[in-house]
Amino acid sequence: MRLYEEGRPRLGRFRRLHTGKVITSMLNRKSAGEWCRGGIRLSGPLLCESVGGAEVIEGLGRVAAVCRETLGGGPRIRRPLAEGSSLDIVEITCCDDRRSFRPPVLVSGPKAGVTRMLLVRSGGFLARVNGREEFTDPVTGFVLRQGDEVAFAHPAHTRDISTMLDLGLDVYGDVCGDLLPPAQNPVVPVTAALDLAHRRLVSACRAGIDGFEVAERVHHLLTTVPTPHTPARTGRRAATVQAHRRLVDHTRAVLIDGPLTVSLEELGRQVGCSPFHLSRVFHQVTGQTLNRYRNQLRVRAVAEDLAGGHSSLRTLAATYGFADQAHLTRVFRQHTGQVPSAVRAMLRPAGPGERI
């Protein structure tokens, strides 16, 4: 919402006409191709009326109070997407920029036994699971078990949006045991198939579907989970291995922080090493090249914007550093097997019962 018009100062009062859509935006951070100039942003129909400055300040104070209540004292919003006796799906929007880890918490749920899967749609954060640190972004998710100890930090300053799936072991126990990574390695590589299944699940839940279809879509999502990458043994000292992992996590945080138009040379300068060393270490730790990883981030950022209603591929190509619209379409198809228009149709707010 703008409190002014170009060339003409304007003050306004707003009141919410639609509930349940409070969104916080980071200060001076780029989101969906536009610069946010800070503060609280409300999504949904709003009514503006001309009033005095005192009423504007009072109104902003009320909005801040609503957000504090919604976030429970912290910069996080939880939005339930689906709930059942053995399955909970929650969307989490977090605007934390705290670089140090928050106090750890134990994974627990309303069910007697639960496996928790966390998949990121945009942004990224650092997770410490039972002492193991892993940067998590749209290319990497992770799985938690009941009793795991987890803490989070946010080296990137962008807002992150994630989906948390709590899977009851009474129904999903066998599936989790067969398809999800072992407890000692909680990392889930997010392939194009898993990412698309995740985004389609969120879109369908928002549109409103029954428990039967939710369960079927979740089972389909679980079948797309790939085998985690295991870095090759190099004979290097443990301290060197840890230093390389920290370098990779730092690099991923810098890319998430944006812009994704950054050059390899500039990326090397930001993380403090040569482009050659950075490329070699990144490939060794992750099993993929920096270019492929960056393209995955760009493709998934485009998918997130398409799901949000953005339709101009030319604008998205410029925003995320593609040479032109044809280049965006070509890279998008290479990574997803689909053209952007097809994925946009898949992620539109459709009715229940559509093909999974």
CSV table of C-alpha atoms in Angstrom, one decimal:
chain,number,residue,atom,x,y,z
A,1,MET,CA,0.0,0.0,0.0
A,2,ARG,CA,1.3,3.5,-0.8
A,3,LEU,CA,0.6,6.4,1.5
A,4,TYR,CA,1.4,8.9,-1.2
A,5,GLU,CA,0.9,9.5,-4.9
A,6,GLU,CA,3.5,10.8,-7.3
A,7,GLY,CA,3.6,14.6,-7.0
A,8,ARG,CA,0.9,14.7,-4.4
A,9,PRO,CA,1.3,13.7,-0.8
A,10,ARG,CA,-1.4,11.6,0.5
A,11,LEU,CA,-2.2,10.1,3.9
A,12,GLY,CA,-4.6,7.3,4.3
A,13,ARG,CA,-6.3,4.9,6.8
A,14,PHE,CA,-6.8,1.3,5.9
A,15,ARG,CA,-8.9,-1.4,7.5
A,16,ARG,CA,-8.9,-5.1,6.7
A,17,LEU,CA,-11.8,-6.4,4.7
A,18,HIS,CA,-10.4,-9.8,4.3
A,19,THR,CA,-8.9,-11.9,7.1
A,20,GLY,CA,-5.9,-14.2,7.4
A,21,LYS,CA,-3.5,-12.6,5.0
A,22,VAL,CA,-1.0,-10.7,6.9
A,23,ILE,CA,2.4,-10.5,5.2
A,24,THR,CA,5.6,-8.9,6.4
A,25,SER,CA,8.1,-7.5,4.0
A,26,MET,CA,11.8,-7.0,4.6
A,27,LEU,CA,13.4,-3.6,4.5
A,28,ASN,CA,14.8,-2.7,1.1
A,29,ARG,CA,14.7,-6.3,-0.1
A,30,LYS,CA,13.8,-7.4,-3.6
A,31,SER,CA,10.7,-9.6,-3.9
A,32,ALA,CA,9.1,-10.7,-7.2
A,33,GLY,CA,11.0,-8.1,-9.1
A,34,GLU,CA,10.0,-5.1,-7.0
A,35,TRP,CA,11.8,-3.2,-4.3
A,36,CYS,CA,10.0,-3.3,-0.9
A,37,ARG,CA,10.5,-0.1,1.0
A,38,GLY,CA,10.0,-1.6,4.4
A,39,GLY,CA,7.3,-2.0,7.0
A,40,ILE,CA,4.2,-4.1,7.1
A,41,ARG,CA,2.3,-5.0,4.0
A,42,LEU,CA,-1.3,-6.3,4.0
A,43,SER,CA,-2.5,-8.6,1.3
A,44,GLY,CA,-6.2,-8.7,0.5
A,45,PRO,CA,-8.9,-6.0,-0.3
A,46,LEU,CA,-8.1,-2.8,1.5
A,47,LEU,CA,-10.1,0.4,1.8
A,48,CYS,CA,-8.3,3.8,1.9
A,49,GLU,CA,-9.8,7.0,3.1
A,50,SER,CA,-8.2,10.4,3.5
A,51,VAL,CA,-7.5,11.2,7.2
A,52,GLY,CA,-5.0,13.0,9.3
A,53,GLY,CA,-1.4,11.9,10.2
A,54,ALA,CA,-2.4,11.0,13.8
A,55,GLU,CA,-4.9,8.4,12.5
A,56,VAL,CA,-2.3,6.9,10.1
A,57,ILE,CA,0.1,6.5,13.0
A,58,GLU,CA,-2.6,4.9,15.1
A,59,GLY,CA,-3.6,2.6,12.3
A,60,LEU,CA,0.0,1.5,11.8
A,61,GLY,CA,0.3,0.8,15.5
A,62,ARG,CA,-2.8,-1.5,15.3
A,63,VAL,CA,-1.2,-3.3,12.3
A,64,ALA,CA,2.0,-3.9,14.3
A,65,ALA,CA,0.0,-5.2,17.2
A,66,VAL,CA,-1.9,-7.6,14.9
A,67,CYS,CA,1.4,-8.9,13.5
A,68,ARG,CA,3.0,-9.3,16.9
A,69,GLU,CA,0.0,-11.4,17.9
A,70,THR,CA,0.1,-13.4,14.7
A,71,LEU,CA,3.8,-14.1,14.9
A,72,GLY,CA,3.7,-15.0,18.6
A,73,GLY,CA,6.5,-12.5,19.5
A,74,GLY,CA,8.7,-13.6,16.6
A,75,PRO,CA,9.0,-12.7,12.9
A,76,ARG,CA,7.1,-15.8,11.7
A,77,ILE,CA,3.6,-16.5,10.3
A,78,ARG,CA,2.1,-19.9,10.2
A,79,ARG,CA,-0.8,-20.6,7.8
A,80,PRO,CA,-2.5,-24.0,8.0
A,81,LEU,CA,-3.0,-25.6,4.6
A,82,ALA,CA,-4.4,-29.0,5.5
A,83,GLU,CA,-5.0,-30.9,8.7
A,84,GLY,CA,-6.0,-34.5,9.4
A,85,SER,CA,-5.6,-37.3,12.0
A,86,SER,CA,-2.2,-38.3,10.5
A,87,LEU,CA,-1.2,-35.3,8.4
A,88,ASP,CA,-0.7,-31.6,9.0
A,89,ILE,CA,0.6,-29.2,6.3
A,90,VAL,CA,1.5,-25.6,7.3
A,91,GLU,CA,2.9,-22.8,5.3
A,92,ILE,CA,5.6,-20.8,7.2
A,93,THR,CA,6.6,-17.3,6.2
A,94,CYS,CA,9.7,-16.0,8.1
A,95,CYS,CA,11.3,-12.5,8.0
A,96,ASP,CA,14.0,-13.1,10.5
A,97,ASP,CA,17.5,-11.7,9.7
A,98,ARG,CA,19.2,-13.0,12.8
A,99,ARG,CA,22.6,-14.5,11.7
A,100,SER,CA,23.3,-16.4,14.9
A,101,PHE,CA,21.4,-19.5,15.8
A,102,ARG,CA,18.3,-19.2,17.9
A,103,PRO,CA,18.0,-21.6,20.9
A,104,PRO,CA,17.4,-25.2,19.7
A,105,VAL,CA,14.0,-26.9,20.1
A,106,LEU,CA,13.0,-30.5,20.1
A,107,VAL,CA,10.7,-31.7,17.2
A,108,SER,CA,7.3,-32.7,18.6
A,109,GLY,CA,3.8,-32.9,17.2
A,110,PRO,CA,0.3,-33.5,18.3
A,111,LYS,CA,0.6,-37.1,17.1
A,112,ALA,CA,2.4,-39.9,19.1
A,113,GLY,CA,5.0,-40.2,16.3
A,114,VAL,CA,5.8,-37.8,13.6
A,115,THR,CA,8.2,-37.3,10.7
A,116,ARG,CA,8.5,-33.7,9.7
A,117,MET,CA,9.5,-32.6,6.2
A,118,LEU,CA,10.4,-29.0,5.4
A,119,LEU,CA,10.5,-27.8,1.8
A,120,VAL,CA,11.4,-24.2,0.8
A,121,ARG,CA,9.6,-22.3,-1.9
A,122,SER,CA,11.7,-19.1,-1.7
A,123,GLY,CA,14.5,-17.6,0.4
A,124,GLY,CA,16.7,-19.7,2.6
A,125,PHE,CA,18.1,-20.3,6.1
A,126,LEU,CA,20.7,-22.3,8.0
A,127,ALA,CA,19.4,-25.3,9.9
A,128,ARG,CA,21.4,-27.1,12.6
A,129,VAL,CA,19.9,-30.6,13.1
A,130,ASN,CA,21.4,-32.7,15.9
A,131,GLY,CA,24.6,-30.7,15.5
A,132,ARG,CA,24.8,-31.0,11.7
A,133,GLU,CA,24.5,-27.7,9.8
A,134,GLU,CA,23.0,-27.4,6.4
A,135,PHE,CA,21.9,-24.4,4.4
A,136,THR,CA,18.3,-24.9,3.2
A,137,ASP,CA,16.8,-23.3,0.1
A,138,PRO,CA,14.5,-24.2,-2.8
A,139,VAL,CA,17.1,-26.7,-3.9
A,140,THR,CA,17.6,-28.5,-0.6
A,141,GLY,CA,15.0,-29.6,2.1
A,142,PHE,CA,15.4,-31.7,5.1
A,143,VAL,CA,13.5,-34.3,7.2
A,144,LEU,CA,13.2,-34.3,11.0
A,145,ARG,CA,12.1,-37.1,13.4
A,146,GLN,CA,10.4,-36.9,16.7
A,147,GLY,CA,12.9,-35.8,19.3
A,148,ASP,CA,15.4,-34.3,16.9
A,149,GLU,CA,17.0,-31.1,18.1
A,150,VAL,CA,16.9,-28.3,15.6
A,151,ALA,CA,18.0,-24.6,15.5
A,152,PHE,CA,17.8,-22.0,12.8
A,153,ALA,CA,19.8,-19.0,11.7
A,154,HIS,CA,19.3,-16.6,8.7
A,155,PRO,CA,22.6,-15.5,7.1
A,156,ALA,CA,20.5,-14.3,4.1
A,157,HIS,CA,18.4,-11.3,4.7
A,158,THR,CA,15.5,-12.2,2.5
A,159,ARG,CA,12.1,-13.5,3.5
A,160,ASP,CA,11.8,-17.2,3.3
A,161,ILE,CA,8.6,-19.2,2.6
A,162,SER,CA,8.5,-22.9,3.5
A,163,THR,CA,6.0,-25.7,3.7
A,164,MET,CA,6.1,-28.0,6.7
A,165,LEU,CA,4.6,-31.5,6.4
A,166,ASP,CA,4.0,-33.4,9.7
A,167,LEU,CA,3.5,-37.1,8.7
A,168,GLY,CA,2.0,-39.4,11.3
A,169,LEU,CA,3.9,-42.7,11.6
A,170,ASP,CA,0.7,-44.6,12.1
A,171,VAL,CA,-0.1,-44.0,8.4
A,172,TYR,CA,3.1,-42.8,6.8
A,173,GLY,CA,5.6,-44.9,8.8
A,174,ASP,CA,6.4,-47.4,6.0
A,175,VAL,CA,6.5,-44.8,3.3
A,176,CYS,CA,8.8,-42.5,5.4
A,177,GLY,CA,11.1,-45.5,6.1
A,178,ASP,CA,11.4,-46.5,2.4
A,179,LEU,CA,11.5,-43.1,0.7
A,180,LEU,CA,13.0,-40.5,3.1
A,181,PRO,CA,16.7,-40.1,4.0
A,182,PRO,CA,18.1,-41.8,7.1
A,183,ALA,CA,18.1,-40.0,10.5
A,184,GLN,CA,21.9,-39.4,10.3
A,185,ASN,CA,21.5,-37.5,7.1
A,186,PRO,CA,18.4,-35.3,7.1
A,187,VAL,CA,19.1,-33.6,3.8
A,188,VAL,CA,16.6,-33.9,0.9
A,189,PRO,CA,17.9,-32.9,-2.5
A,190,VAL,CA,14.9,-31.1,-4.1
A,191,THR,CA,14.7,-32.2,-7.8
A,192,ALA,CA,12.5,-30.5,-10.4
A,193,ALA,CA,9.9,-33.2,-9.9
A,194,LEU,CA,9.8,-32.8,-6.1
A,195,ASP,CA,9.7,-29.0,-6.4
A,196,LEU,CA,6.8,-29.1,-8.8
A,197,ALA,CA,4.9,-31.7,-6.7
A,198,HIS,CA,5.4,-29.4,-3.7
A,199,ARG,CA,4.2,-26.3,-5.4
A,200,ARG,CA,1.2,-28.1,-6.9
A,201,LEU,CA,0.3,-29.5,-3.4
A,202,VAL,CA,0.3,-26.0,-2.0
A,203,SER,CA,-1.7,-24.6,-4.8
A,204,ALA,CA,-4.3,-27.3,-4.5
A,205,CYS,CA,-4.6,-26.9,-0.7
A,206,ARG,CA,-5.1,-23.2,-1.1
A,207,ALA,CA,-7.9,-23.8,-3.6
A,208,GLY,CA,-9.6,-26.2,-1.1
A,209,ILE,CA,-9.5,-30.0,-1.5
A,210,ASP,CA,-10.7,-32.8,0.7
A,211,GLY,CA,-8.5,-35.1,2.9
A,212,PHE,CA,-8.5,-37.9,0.4
A,213,GLU,CA,-7.0,-35.8,-2.4
A,214,VAL,CA,-4.5,-34.2,0.1
A,215,ALA,CA,-3.3,-37.7,1.1
A,216,GLU,CA,-2.9,-38.8,-2.5
A,217,ARG,CA,-1.0,-35.7,-3.4
A,218,VAL,CA,1.3,-36.2,-0.4
A,219,HIS,CA,2.0,-39.8,-1.4
A,220,HIS,CA,2.8,-38.6,-4.9
A,221,LEU,CA,5.2,-36.0,-3.5
A,222,LEU,CA,7.0,-38.6,-1.3
A,223,THR,CA,7.6,-40.8,-4.4
A,224,THR,CA,9.6,-38.0,-6.0
A,225,VAL,CA,12.1,-37.7,-3.1
A,226,PRO,CA,15.5,-38.6,-4.5
A,227,THR,CA,18.5,-40.3,-2.8
A,228,PRO,CA,20.7,-37.8,-0.9
A,229,HIS,CA,24.0,-36.9,-2.4
A,230,THR,CA,27.0,-38.3,-0.5
A,231,PRO,CA,30.2,-36.3,-1.1
A,232,ALA,CA,33.1,-38.4,-2.3
A,233,ARG,CA,35.8,-39.2,0.2
A,234,THR,CA,38.9,-37.1,-0.5
A,235,GLY,CA,41.2,-38.0,2.3
A,236,ARG,CA,41.3,-34.3,3.5
A,237,ARG,CA,41.4,-33.4,7.1
A,238,ALA,CA,38.1,-33.0,8.9
A,239,ALA,CA,38.8,-29.3,9.4
A,240,THR,CA,39.3,-28.8,5.6
A,241,VAL,CA,36.0,-30.6,4.9
A,242,GLN,CA,34.2,-28.4,7.4
A,243,ALA,CA,35.8,-25.3,5.9
A,244,HIS,CA,34.6,-26.3,2.5
A,245,ARG,CA,31.1,-26.9,3.7
A,246,ARG,CA,31.0,-23.4,5.3
A,247,LEU,CA,32.2,-21.9,2.1
A,248,VAL,CA,29.4,-23.6,0.2
A,249,ASP,CA,26.8,-22.5,2.7
A,250,HIS,CA,28.1,-19.0,2.6
A,251,THR,CA,27.9,-19.0,-1.2
A,252,ARG,CA,24.4,-20.3,-1.2
A,253,ALA,CA,23.4,-17.6,1.3
A,254,VAL,CA,24.9,-14.9,-0.9
A,255,LEU,CA,23.0,-16.2,-4.0
A,256,ILE,CA,19.8,-16.4,-2.0
A,257,ASP,CA,20.4,-12.8,-0.8
A,258,GLY,CA,20.6,-11.8,-4.5
A,259,PRO,CA,20.6,-10.6,-7.0
A,260,LEU,CA,20.8,-13.8,-9.1
A,261,THR,CA,22.4,-11.7,-11.8
A,262,VAL,CA,25.7,-11.7,-10.0
A,263,SER,CA,28.8,-12.8,-12.0
A,264,LEU,CA,31.1,-15.6,-10.9
A,265,GLU,CA,33.9,-13.2,-10.3
A,266,GLU,CA,31.7,-11.0,-8.1
A,267,LEU,CA,30.4,-14.0,-6.2
A,268,GLY,CA,34.0,-15.1,-5.6
A,269,ARG,CA,34.8,-11.7,-4.2
A,270,GLN,CA,31.8,-11.7,-1.9
A,271,VAL,CA,32.8,-15.1,-0.3
A,272,GLY,CA,36.5,-14.3,-0.3
A,273,CYS,CA,38.1,-16.8,-2.7
A,274,SER,CA,38.9,-17.2,-6.4
A,275,PRO,CA,36.2,-18.2,-8.9
A,276,PHE,CA,38.2,-21.4,-9.8
A,277,HIS,CA,38.5,-22.5,-6.1
A,278,LEU,CA,34.9,-21.7,-5.5
A,279,SER,CA,33.7,-23.7,-8.5
A,280,ARG,CA,35.8,-26.7,-7.6
A,281,VAL,CA,34.8,-26.8,-3.9
A,282,PHE,CA,31.1,-26.2,-4.7
A,283,HIS,CA,31.0,-29.2,-7.1
A,284,GLN,CA,33.0,-31.4,-4.7
A,285,VAL,CA,30.6,-30.7,-1.8
A,286,THR,CA,27.2,-30.6,-3.6
A,287,GLY,CA,27.8,-32.8,-6.6
A,288,GLN,CA,26.7,-30.1,-9.1
A,289,THR,CA,28.2,-27.1,-10.7
A,290,LEU,CA,27.6,-23.6,-9.5
A,291,ASN,CA,26.0,-22.7,-12.8
A,292,ARG,CA,23.5,-25.6,-12.5
A,293,TYR,CA,22.7,-24.6,-8.9
A,294,ARG,CA,22.2,-21.0,-9.8
A,295,ASN,CA,19.9,-21.9,-12.7
A,296,GLN,CA,17.9,-24.1,-10.4
A,297,LEU,CA,17.4,-21.1,-8.1
A,298,ARG,CA,16.4,-18.9,-11.0
A,299,VAL,CA,14.0,-21.4,-12.4
A,300,ARG,CA,12.3,-21.9,-9.0
A,301,ALA,CA,12.2,-18.1,-8.4
A,302,VAL,CA,10.4,-17.8,-11.8
A,303,ALA,CA,8.0,-20.6,-10.8
A,304,GLU,CA,7.2,-18.9,-7.5
A,305,ASP,CA,6.4,-15.6,-9.3
A,306,LEU,CA,4.3,-17.4,-11.9
A,307,ALA,CA,2.3,-19.1,-9.0
A,308,GLY,CA,1.9,-15.6,-7.6
A,309,GLY,CA,0.2,-14.3,-10.7
A,310,HIS,CA,3.1,-12.7,-12.6
A,311,SER,CA,2.6,-13.2,-16.3
A,312,SER,CA,5.3,-11.2,-18.1
A,313,LEU,CA,8.2,-13.6,-19.0
A,314,ARG,CA,10.1,-10.7,-20.5
A,315,THR,CA,10.1,-8.9,-17.1
A,316,LEU,CA,11.0,-12.1,-15.3
A,317,ALA,CA,13.9,-12.8,-17.7
A,318,ALA,CA,15.3,-9.4,-16.9
A,319,THR,CA,14.8,-9.7,-13.2
A,320,TYR,CA,16.7,-13.0,-12.9
A,321,GLY,CA,19.5,-12.3,-15.3
A,322,PHE,CA,18.4,-14.3,-18.4
A,323,ALA,CA,19.6,-13.0,-21.8
A,324,ASP,CA,16.0,-12.8,-23.0
A,325,GLN,CA,12.6,-14.5,-22.8
A,326,ALA,CA,13.8,-17.3,-25.1
A,327,HIS,CA,16.8,-18.0,-22.9
A,328,LEU,CA,14.5,-18.1,-19.8
A,329,THR,CA,12.1,-20.5,-21.6
A,330,ARG,CA,15.0,-22.8,-22.7
A,331,VAL,CA,16.6,-23.0,-19.3
A,332,PHE,CA,13.2,-23.5,-17.6
A,333,ARG,CA,12.3,-26.4,-19.9
A,334,GLN,CA,15.8,-28.0,-19.4
A,335,HIS,CA,15.2,-28.0,-15.6
A,336,THR,CA,11.5,-28.8,-15.4
A,337,GLY,CA,10.6,-30.5,-18.7
A,338,GLN,CA,7.9,-27.9,-19.1
A,339,VAL,CA,7.6,-24.5,-20.6
A,340,PRO,CA,6.7,-21.6,-18.2
A,341,SER,CA,3.2,-21.2,-19.5
A,342,ALA,CA,2.4,-24.9,-18.7
A,343,VAL,CA,3.8,-24.6,-15.2
A,344,ARG,CA,1.8,-21.4,-14.7
A,345,ALA,CA,-1.4,-23.3,-15.6
A,346,MET,CA,-0.5,-26.1,-13.2
A,347,LEU,CA,0.1,-23.7,-10.3
A,348,ARG,CA,-3.0,-21.5,-10.9
A,349,PRO,CA,-5.6,-21.6,-8.1
A,350,ALA,CA,-7.6,-24.5,-9.5
A,351,GLY,CA,-10.5,-26.4,-8.2
A,352,PRO,CA,-10.1,-29.8,-6.5
A,353,GLY,CA,-10.1,-33.1,-8.3
A,354,GLU,CA,-7.6,-32.1,-11.1
A,355,ARG,CA,-5.0,-34.4,-12.3
A,356,ILE,CA,-2.0,-34.7,-9.9
